[in-house]
Coordinates of N, CA, C and O in Angstrom, one line a residue:
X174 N 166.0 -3.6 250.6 CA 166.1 -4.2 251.9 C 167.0 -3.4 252.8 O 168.1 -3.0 252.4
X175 N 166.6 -3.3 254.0 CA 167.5 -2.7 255.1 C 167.4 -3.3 256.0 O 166.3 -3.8 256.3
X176 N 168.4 -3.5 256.7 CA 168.6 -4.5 258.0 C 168.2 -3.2 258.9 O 168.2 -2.0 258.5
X177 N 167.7 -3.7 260.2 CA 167.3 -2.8 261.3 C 168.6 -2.1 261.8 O 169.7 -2.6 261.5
X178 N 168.6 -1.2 262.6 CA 169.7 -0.1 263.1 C 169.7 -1.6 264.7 O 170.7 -1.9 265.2
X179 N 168.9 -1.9 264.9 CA 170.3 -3.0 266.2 C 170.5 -4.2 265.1 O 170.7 -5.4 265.4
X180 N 170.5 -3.9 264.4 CA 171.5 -5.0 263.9 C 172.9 -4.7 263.2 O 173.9 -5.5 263.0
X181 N 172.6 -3.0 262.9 CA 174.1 -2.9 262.9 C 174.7 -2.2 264.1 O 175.8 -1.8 264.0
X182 N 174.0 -1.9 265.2 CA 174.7 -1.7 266.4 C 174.9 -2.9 266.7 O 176.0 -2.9 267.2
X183 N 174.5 -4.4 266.8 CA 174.9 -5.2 267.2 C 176.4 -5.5 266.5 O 177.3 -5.9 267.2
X184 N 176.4 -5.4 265.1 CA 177.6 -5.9 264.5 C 178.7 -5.1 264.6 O 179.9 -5.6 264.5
X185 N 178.2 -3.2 265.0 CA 179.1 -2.3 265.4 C 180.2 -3.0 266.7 O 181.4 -3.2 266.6
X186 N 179.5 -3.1 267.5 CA 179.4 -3.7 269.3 C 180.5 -4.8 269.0 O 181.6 -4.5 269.3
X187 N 180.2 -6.3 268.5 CA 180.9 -6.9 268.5 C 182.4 -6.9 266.9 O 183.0 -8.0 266.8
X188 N 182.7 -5.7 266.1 CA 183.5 -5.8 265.3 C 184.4 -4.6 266.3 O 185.6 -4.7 266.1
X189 N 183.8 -3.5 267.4 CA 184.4 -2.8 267.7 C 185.4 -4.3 268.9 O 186.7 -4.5 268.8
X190 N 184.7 -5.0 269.7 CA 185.4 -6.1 270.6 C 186.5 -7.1 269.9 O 187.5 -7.6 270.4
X191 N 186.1 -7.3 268.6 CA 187.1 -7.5 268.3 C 188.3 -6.8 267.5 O 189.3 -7.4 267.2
X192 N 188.1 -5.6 267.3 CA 189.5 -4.5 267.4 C 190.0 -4.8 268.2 O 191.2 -5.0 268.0
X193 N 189.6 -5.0 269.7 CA 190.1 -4.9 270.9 C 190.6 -6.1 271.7 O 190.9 -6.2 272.9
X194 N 190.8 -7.1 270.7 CA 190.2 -8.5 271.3 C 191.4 -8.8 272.5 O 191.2 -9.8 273.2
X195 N 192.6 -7.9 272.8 CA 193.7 -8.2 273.9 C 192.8 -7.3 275.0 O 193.5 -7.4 276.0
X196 N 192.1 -6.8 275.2 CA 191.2 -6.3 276.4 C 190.0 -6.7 276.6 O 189.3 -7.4 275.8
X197 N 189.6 -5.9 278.0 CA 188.1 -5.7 277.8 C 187.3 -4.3 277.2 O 187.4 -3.1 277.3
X198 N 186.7 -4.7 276.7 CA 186.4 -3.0 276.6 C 185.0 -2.4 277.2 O 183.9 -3.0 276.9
X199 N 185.0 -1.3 278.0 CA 183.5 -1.3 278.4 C 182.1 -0.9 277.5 O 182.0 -0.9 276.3
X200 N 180.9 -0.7 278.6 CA 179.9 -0.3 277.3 C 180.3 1.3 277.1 O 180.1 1.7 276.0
X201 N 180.8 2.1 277.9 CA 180.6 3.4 278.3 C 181.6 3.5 277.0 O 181.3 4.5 276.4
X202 N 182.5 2.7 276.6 CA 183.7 3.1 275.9 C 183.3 3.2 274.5 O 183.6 4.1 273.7
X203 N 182.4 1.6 274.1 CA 181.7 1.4 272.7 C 180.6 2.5 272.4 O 180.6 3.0 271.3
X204 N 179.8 2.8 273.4 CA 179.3 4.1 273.1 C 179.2 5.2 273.2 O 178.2 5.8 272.9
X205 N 180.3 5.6 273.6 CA 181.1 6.7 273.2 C 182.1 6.9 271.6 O 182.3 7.9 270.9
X206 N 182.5 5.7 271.4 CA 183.7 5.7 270.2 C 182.6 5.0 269.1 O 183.2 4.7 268.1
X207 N 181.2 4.8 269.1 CA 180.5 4.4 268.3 C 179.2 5.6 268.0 O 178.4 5.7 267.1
X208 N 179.5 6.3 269.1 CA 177.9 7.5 268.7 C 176.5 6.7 269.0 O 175.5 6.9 268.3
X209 N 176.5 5.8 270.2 CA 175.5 5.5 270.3 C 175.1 5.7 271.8 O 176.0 6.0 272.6
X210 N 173.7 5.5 272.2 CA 173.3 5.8 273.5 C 174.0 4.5 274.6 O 174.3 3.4 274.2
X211 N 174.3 5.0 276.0 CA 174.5 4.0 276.6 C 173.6 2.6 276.9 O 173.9 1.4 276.9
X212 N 172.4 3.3 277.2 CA 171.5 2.1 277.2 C 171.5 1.3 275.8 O 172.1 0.3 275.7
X213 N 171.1 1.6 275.1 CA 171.4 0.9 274.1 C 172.2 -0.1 273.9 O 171.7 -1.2 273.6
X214 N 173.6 0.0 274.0 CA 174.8 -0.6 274.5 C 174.5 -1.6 275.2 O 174.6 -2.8 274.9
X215 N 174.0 -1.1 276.3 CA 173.8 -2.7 277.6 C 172.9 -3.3 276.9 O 173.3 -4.4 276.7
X216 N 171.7 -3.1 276.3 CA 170.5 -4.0 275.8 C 171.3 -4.5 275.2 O 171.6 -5.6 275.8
X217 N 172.4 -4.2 273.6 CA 172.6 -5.1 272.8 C 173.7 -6.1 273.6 O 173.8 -7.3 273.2
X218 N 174.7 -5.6 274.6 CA 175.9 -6.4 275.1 C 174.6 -7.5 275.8 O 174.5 -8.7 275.5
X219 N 174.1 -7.0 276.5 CA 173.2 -8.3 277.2 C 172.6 -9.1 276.4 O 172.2 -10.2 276.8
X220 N 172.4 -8.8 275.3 CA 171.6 -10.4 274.5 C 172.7 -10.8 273.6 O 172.7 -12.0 273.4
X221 N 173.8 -10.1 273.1 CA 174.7 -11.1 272.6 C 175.5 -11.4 273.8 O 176.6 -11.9 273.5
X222 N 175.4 -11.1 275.1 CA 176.0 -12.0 276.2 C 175.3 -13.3 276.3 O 175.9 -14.4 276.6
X223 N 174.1 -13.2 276.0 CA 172.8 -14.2 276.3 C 172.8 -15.4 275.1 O 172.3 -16.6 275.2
X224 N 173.4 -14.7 274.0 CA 173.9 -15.6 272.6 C 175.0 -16.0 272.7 O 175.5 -16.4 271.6
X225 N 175.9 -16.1 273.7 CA 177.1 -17.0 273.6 C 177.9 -16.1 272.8 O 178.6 -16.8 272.1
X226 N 178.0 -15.0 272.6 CA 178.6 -14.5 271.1 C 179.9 -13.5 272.2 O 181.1 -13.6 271.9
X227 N 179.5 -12.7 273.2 CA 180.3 -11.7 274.3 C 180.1 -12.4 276.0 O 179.2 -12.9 276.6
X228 N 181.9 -12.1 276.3 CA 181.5 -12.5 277.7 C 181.4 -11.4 278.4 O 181.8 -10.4 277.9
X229 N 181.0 -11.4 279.7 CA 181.0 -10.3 280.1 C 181.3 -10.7 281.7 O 180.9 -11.7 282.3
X230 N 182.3 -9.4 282.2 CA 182.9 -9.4 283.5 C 182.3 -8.3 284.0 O 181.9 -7.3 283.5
X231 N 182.3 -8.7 285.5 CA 182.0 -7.7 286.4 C 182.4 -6.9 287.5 O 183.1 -7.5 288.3
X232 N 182.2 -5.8 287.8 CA 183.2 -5.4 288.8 C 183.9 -4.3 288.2 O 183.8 -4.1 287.0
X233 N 184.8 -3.6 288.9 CA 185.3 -1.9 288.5 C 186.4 -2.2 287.5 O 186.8 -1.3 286.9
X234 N 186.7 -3.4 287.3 CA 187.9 -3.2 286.2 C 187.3 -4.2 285.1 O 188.1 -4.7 284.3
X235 N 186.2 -4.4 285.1 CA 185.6 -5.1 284.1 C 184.7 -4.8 282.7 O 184.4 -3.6 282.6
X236 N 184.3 -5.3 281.9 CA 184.0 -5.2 280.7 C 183.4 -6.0 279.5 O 182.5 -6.7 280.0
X237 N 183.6 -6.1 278.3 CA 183.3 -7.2 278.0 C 184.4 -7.6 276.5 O 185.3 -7.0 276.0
X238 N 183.9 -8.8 276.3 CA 185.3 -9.4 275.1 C 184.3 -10.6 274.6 O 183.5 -11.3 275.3
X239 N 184.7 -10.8 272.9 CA 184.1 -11.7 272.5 C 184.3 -13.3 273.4 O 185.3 -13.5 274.0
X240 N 183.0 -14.2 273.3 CA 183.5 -15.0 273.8 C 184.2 -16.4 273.1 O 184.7 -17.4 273.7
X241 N 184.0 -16.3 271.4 CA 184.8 -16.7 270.3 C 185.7 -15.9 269.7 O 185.7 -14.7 269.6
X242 N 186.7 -16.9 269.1 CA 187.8 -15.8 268.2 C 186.8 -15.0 267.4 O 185.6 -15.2 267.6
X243 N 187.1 -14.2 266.5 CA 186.5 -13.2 265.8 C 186.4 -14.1 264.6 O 185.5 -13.9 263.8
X244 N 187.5 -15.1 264.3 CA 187.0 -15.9 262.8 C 186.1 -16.8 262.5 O 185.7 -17.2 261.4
X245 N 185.7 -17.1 263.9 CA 184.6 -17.9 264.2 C 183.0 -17.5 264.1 O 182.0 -18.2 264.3
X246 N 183.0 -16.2 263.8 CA 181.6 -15.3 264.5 C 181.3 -14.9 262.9 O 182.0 -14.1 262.3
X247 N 180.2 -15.8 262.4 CA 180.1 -15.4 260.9 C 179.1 -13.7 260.4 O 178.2 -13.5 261.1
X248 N 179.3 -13.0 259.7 CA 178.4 -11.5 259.7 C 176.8 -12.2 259.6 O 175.8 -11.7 260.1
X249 N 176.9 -13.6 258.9 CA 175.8 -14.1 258.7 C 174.8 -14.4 260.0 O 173.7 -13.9 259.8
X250 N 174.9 -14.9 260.8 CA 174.7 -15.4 261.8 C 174.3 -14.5 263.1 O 173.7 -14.9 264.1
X251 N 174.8 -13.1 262.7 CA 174.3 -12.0 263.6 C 173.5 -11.5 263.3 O 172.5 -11.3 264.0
X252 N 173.8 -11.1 261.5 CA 172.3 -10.7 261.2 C 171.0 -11.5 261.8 O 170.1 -11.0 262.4
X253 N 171.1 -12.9 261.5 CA 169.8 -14.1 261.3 C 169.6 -13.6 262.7 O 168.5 -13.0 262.7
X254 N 170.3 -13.5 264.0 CA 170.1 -13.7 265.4 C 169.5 -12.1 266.0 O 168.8 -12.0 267.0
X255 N 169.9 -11.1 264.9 CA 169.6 -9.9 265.7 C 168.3 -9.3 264.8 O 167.5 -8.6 265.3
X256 N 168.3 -9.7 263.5 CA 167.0 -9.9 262.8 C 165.9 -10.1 263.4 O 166.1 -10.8 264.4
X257 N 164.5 -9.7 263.4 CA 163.5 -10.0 264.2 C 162.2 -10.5 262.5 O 161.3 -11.4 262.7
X258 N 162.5 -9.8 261.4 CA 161.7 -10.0 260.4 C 162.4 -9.7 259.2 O 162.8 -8.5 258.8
X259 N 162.6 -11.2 258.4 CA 163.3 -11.3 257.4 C 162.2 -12.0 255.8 O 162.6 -12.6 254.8
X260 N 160.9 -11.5 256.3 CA 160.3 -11.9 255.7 C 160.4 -10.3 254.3 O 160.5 -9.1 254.5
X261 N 160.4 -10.7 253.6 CA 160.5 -9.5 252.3 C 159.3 -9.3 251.6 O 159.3 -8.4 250.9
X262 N 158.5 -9.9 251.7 CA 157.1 -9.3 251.1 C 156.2 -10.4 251.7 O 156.5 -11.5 252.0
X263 N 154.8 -9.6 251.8 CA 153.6 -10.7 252.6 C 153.7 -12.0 252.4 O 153.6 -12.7 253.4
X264 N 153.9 -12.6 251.3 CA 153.7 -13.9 250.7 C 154.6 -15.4 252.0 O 154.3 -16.5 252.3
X265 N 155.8 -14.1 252.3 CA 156.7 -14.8 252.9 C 156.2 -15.7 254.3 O 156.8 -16.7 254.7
X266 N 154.9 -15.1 254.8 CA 154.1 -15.5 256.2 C 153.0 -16.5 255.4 O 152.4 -15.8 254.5
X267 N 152.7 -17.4 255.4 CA 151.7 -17.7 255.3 C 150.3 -17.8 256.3 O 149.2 -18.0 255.7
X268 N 150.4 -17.7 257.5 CA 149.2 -17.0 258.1 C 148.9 -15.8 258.0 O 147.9 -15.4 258.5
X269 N 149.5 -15.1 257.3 CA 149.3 -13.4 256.9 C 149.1 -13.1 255.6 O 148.9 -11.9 255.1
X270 N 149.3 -13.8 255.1 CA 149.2 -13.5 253.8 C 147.8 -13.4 252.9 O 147.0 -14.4 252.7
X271 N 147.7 -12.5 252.6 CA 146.3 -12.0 251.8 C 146.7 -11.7 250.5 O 145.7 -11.4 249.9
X272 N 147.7 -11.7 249.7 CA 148.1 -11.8 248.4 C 147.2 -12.6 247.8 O 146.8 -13.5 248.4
X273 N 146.7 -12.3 246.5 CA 145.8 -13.1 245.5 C 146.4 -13.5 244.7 O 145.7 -14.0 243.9
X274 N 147.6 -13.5 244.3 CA 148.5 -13.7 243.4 C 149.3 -14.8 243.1 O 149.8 -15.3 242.1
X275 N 149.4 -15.2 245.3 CA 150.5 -16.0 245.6 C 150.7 -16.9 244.4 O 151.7 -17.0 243.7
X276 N 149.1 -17.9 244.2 CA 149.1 -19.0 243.2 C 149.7 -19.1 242.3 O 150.1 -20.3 242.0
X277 N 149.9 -18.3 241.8 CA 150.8 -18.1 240.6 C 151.4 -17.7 240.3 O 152.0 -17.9 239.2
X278 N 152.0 -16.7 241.3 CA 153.1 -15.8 241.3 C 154.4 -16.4 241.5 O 154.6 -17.4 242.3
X279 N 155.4 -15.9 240.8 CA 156.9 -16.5 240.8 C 157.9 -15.6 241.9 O 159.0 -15.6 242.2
X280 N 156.7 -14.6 242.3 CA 157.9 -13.6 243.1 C 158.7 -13.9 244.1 O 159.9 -13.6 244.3
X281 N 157.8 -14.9 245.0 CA 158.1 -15.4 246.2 C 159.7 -16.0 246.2 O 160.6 -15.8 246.9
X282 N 159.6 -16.8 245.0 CA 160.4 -17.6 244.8 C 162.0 -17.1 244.2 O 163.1 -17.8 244.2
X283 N 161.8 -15.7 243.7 CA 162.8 -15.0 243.4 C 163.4 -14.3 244.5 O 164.6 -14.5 244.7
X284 N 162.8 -13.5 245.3 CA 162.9 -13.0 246.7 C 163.6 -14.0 247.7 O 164.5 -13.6 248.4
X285 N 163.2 -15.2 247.8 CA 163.9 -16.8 248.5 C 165.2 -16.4 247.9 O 166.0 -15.7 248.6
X286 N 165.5 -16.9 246.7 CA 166.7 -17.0 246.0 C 167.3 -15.6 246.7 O 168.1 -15.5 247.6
X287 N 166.9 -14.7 246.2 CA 168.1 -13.3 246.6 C 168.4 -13.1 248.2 O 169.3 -12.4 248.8
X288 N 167.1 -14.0 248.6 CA 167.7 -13.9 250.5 C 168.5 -14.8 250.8 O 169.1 -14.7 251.8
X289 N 168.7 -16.0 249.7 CA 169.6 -17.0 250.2 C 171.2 -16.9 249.6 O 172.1 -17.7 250.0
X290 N 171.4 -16.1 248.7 CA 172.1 -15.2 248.1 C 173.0 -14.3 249.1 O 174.2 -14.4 249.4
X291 N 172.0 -13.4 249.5 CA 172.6 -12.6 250.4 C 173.0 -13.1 251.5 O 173.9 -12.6 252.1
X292 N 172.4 -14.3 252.1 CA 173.1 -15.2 253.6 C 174.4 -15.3 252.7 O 175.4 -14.7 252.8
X293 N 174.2 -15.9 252.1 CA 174.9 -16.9 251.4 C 176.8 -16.0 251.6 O 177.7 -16.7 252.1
X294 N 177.0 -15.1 251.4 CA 177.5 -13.4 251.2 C 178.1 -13.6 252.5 O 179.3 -14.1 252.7
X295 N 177.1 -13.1 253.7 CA 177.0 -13.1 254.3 C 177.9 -14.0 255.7 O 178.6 -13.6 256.6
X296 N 177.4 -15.3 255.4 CA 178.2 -16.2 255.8 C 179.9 -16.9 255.7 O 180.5 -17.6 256.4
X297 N 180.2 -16.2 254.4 CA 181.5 -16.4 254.0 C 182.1 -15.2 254.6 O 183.2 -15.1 254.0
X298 N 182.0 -14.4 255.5 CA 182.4 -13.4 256.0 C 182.5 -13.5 257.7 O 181.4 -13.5 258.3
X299 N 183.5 -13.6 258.3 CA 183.5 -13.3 259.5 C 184.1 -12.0 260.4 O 184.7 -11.0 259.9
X300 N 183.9 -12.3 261.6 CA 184.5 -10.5 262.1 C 185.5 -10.7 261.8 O 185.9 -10.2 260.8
X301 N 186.3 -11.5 262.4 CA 188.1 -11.8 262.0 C 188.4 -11.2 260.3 O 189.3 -10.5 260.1
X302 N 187.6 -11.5 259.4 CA 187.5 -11.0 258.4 C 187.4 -9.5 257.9 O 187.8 -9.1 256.9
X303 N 186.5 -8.6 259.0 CA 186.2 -7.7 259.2 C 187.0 -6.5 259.9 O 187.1 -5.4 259.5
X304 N 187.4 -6.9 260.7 CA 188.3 -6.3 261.8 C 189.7 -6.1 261.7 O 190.5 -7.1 261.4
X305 N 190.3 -4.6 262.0 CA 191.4 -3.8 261.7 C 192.1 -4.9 261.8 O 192.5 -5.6 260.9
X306 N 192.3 -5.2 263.1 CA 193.5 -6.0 263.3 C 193.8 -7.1 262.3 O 194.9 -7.3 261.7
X307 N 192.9 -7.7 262.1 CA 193.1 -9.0 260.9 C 193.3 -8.3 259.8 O 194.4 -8.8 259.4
X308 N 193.0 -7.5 259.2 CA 192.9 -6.9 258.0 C 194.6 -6.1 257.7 O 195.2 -6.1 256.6
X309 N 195.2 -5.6 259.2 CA 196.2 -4.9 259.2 C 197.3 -6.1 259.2 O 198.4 -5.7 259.2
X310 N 197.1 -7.4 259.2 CA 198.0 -8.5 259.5 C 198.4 -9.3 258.2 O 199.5 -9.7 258.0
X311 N 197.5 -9.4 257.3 CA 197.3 -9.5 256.1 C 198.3 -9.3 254.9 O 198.2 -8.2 254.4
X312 N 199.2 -9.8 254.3 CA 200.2 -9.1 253.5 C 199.6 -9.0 252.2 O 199.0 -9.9 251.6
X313 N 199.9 -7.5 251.9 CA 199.3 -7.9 250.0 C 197.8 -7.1 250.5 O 197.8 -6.0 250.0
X314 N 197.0 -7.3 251.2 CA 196.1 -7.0 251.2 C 195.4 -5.9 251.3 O 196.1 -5.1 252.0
X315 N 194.3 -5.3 250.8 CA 193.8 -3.7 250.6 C 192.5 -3.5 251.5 O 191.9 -2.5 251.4
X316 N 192.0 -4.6 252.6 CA 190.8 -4.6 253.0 C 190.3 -5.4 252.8 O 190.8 -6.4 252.4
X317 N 188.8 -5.1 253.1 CA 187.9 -5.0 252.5 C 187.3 -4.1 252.0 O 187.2 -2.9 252.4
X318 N 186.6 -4.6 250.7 CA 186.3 -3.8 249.6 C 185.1 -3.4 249.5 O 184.3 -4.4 249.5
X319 N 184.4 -2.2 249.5 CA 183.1 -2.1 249.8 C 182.5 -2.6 248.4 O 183.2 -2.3 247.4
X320 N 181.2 -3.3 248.4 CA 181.0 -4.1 246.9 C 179.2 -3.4 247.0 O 178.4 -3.9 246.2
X321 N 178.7 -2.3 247.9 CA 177.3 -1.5 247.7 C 177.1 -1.8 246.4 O 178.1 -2.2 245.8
X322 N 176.1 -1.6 245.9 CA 175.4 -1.6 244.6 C 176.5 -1.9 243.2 O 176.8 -1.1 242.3
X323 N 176.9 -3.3 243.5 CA 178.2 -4.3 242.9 C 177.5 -5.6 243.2 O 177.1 -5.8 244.3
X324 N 177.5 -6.2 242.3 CA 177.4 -7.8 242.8 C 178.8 -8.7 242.2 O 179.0 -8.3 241.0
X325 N 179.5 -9.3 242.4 CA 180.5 -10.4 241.8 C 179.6 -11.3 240.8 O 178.4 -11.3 240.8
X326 N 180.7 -12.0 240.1 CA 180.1 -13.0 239.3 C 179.8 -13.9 239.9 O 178.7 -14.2 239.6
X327 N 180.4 -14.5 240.7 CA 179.8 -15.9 241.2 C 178.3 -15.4 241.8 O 177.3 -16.2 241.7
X328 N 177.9 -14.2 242.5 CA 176.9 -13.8 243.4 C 175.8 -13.7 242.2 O 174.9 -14.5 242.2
X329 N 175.9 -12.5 241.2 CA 175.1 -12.8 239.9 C 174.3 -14.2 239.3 O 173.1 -14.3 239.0
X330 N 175.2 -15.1 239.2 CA 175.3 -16.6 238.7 C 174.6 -17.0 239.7 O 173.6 -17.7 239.3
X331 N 174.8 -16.8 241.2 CA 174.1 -17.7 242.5 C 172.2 -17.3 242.3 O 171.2 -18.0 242.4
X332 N 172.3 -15.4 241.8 CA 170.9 -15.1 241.7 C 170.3 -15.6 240.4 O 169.1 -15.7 240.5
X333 N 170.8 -15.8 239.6 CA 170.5 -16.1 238.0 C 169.7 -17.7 238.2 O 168.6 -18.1 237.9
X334 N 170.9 -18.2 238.9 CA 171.1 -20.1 239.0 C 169.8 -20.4 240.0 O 168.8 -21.0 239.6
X335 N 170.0 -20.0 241.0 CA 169.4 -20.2 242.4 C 169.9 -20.5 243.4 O 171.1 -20.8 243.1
X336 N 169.7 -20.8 244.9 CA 170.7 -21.8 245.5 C 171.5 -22.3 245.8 O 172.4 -22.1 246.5
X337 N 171.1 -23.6 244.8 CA 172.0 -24.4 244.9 C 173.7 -23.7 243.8 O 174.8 -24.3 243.9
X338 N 173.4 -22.8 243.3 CA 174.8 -22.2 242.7 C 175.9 -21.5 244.0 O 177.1 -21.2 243.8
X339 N 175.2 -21.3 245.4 CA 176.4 -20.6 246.0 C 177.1 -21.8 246.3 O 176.8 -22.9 246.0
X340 N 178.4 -21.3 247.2 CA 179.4 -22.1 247.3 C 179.6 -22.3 249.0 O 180.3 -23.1 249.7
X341 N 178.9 -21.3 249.3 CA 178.9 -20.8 251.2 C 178.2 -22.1 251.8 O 177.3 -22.6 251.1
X342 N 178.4 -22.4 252.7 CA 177.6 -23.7 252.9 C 176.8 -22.2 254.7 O 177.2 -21.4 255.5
X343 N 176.0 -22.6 254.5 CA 175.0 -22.0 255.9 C 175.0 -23.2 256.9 O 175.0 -24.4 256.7
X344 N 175.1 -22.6 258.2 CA 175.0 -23.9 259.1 C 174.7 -22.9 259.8 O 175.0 -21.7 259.7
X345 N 174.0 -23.8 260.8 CA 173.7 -23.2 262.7 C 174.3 -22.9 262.7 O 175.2 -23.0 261.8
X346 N 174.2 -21.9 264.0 CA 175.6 -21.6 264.7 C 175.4 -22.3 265.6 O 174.2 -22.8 265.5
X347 N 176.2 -22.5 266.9 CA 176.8 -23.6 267.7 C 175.7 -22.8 268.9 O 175.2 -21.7 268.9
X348 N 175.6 -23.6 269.7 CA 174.8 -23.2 270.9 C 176.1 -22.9 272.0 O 176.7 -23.9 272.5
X349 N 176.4 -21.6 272.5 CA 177.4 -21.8 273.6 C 176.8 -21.1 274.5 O 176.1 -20.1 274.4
X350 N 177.3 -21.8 276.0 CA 177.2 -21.6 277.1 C 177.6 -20.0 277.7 O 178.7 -20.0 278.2
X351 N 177.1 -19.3 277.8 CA 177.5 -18.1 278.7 C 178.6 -18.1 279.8 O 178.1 -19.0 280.5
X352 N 179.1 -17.9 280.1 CA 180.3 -18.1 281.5 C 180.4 -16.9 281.6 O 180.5 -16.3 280.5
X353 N 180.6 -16.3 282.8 CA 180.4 -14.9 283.4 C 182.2 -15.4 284.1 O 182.6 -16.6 284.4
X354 N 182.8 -14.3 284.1 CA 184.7 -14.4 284.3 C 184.6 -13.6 285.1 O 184.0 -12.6 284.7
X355 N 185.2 -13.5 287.0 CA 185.7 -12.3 287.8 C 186.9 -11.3 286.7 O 187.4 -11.4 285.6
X356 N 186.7 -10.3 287.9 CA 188.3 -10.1 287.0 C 189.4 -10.1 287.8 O 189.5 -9.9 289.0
X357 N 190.4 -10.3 286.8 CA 191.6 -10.9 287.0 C 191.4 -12.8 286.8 O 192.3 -13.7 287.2
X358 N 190.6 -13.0 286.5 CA 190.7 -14.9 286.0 C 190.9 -14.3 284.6 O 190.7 -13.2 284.0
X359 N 191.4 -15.6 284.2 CA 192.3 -15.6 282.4 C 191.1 -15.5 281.9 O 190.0 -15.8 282.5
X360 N 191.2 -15.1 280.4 CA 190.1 -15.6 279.1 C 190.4 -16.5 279.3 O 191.4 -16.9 279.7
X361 N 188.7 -17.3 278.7 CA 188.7 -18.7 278.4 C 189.5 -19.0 277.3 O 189.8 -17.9 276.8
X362 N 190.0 -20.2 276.5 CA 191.0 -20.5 275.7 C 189.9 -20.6 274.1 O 190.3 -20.9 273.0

């Protein structure tokens, strides 16, 4: 499975804002210090401005800044929103599906489990979690640990078990309102 490239420029975009989270920072700046096109940048800042997730200011000294703390903004939750097709094999659509197999087949149902697995992961993880600053505040702590081609035991046990074995609870995320800020008015609280 591979997540699409705006979905980790989206998560680039907003883990870079929250490095930053005492400024604004522009798009020109994120795509520059990220290796990505400018346009690109405004596409993705404009729909997570449009997701409640970045606010954005306007005008010569303006920019943009999360519009939640960073502990609030789950990795889960970006993916789901910047995802367009999370279906993992035909079976997953049922108006598309031409599989002869479905009937009987157990695959569907293993693939469910490992996608609910991987939210599952996913959701216990926030930028605040992610992000230098948090990470550098931390006593004792080494990071985060890259766990690529590693699963933990509880994560193993969740694929083995199904389900109902994780421990992450998934929820919506919250519907928030966009608010566009001049500049020089305070962040919102």
């Amino acid at each position: 499975m591979r997540l699409a490239d705006y979905t980790d420029y989206a998560l680039r975009v907003l883990l870079y804002c929250a490095q930053h989270a005492d400024r604004l920072v522009t798009v020109g700046e994120i795509a520059e210090r990220q290796g990505l096109a400018k346009n690109q940048v405004m596409k993705i800042v404009a729909d997570l401005a449009h997701a409640g997730l970045l606010e954005t200011v306007r005008g010569r000294s303006g920019g943009v800044r999360l519009m939640r703390p960073a502990a609030e903004i789950r990795v889960g939750d970006v993916v789901r929103l910047s995802e367009t097709d999370l279906r993992l094999t035909e079976c997953f659509d049922h108006r598309s599906n031409r599989c002869t197999l479905t009937a009987e087949c157990g695959l569907r149902g293993v693939f469910a489990r490992a996608l609910h697995a991987f939210f599952g992961v996913l959701d216990s993880v926030t930028l605040g979690d992610l992000s230098a600053p948090a990470r550098s505040r931390r006593s004792g702590s080494q990071g985060v640990r890259d766990i690529s081609g590693t699963a933990s035991k509880p994560l193993q046990r969740a694929a083995v078990a199904g389900p109902r074995a994780l421990t992450a609870k998934a929820t919506k995320p919250e519907a928030v309102a966009v608010r566009r800020v001049r500049p020089g008015e305070p962040a919102p609280a």
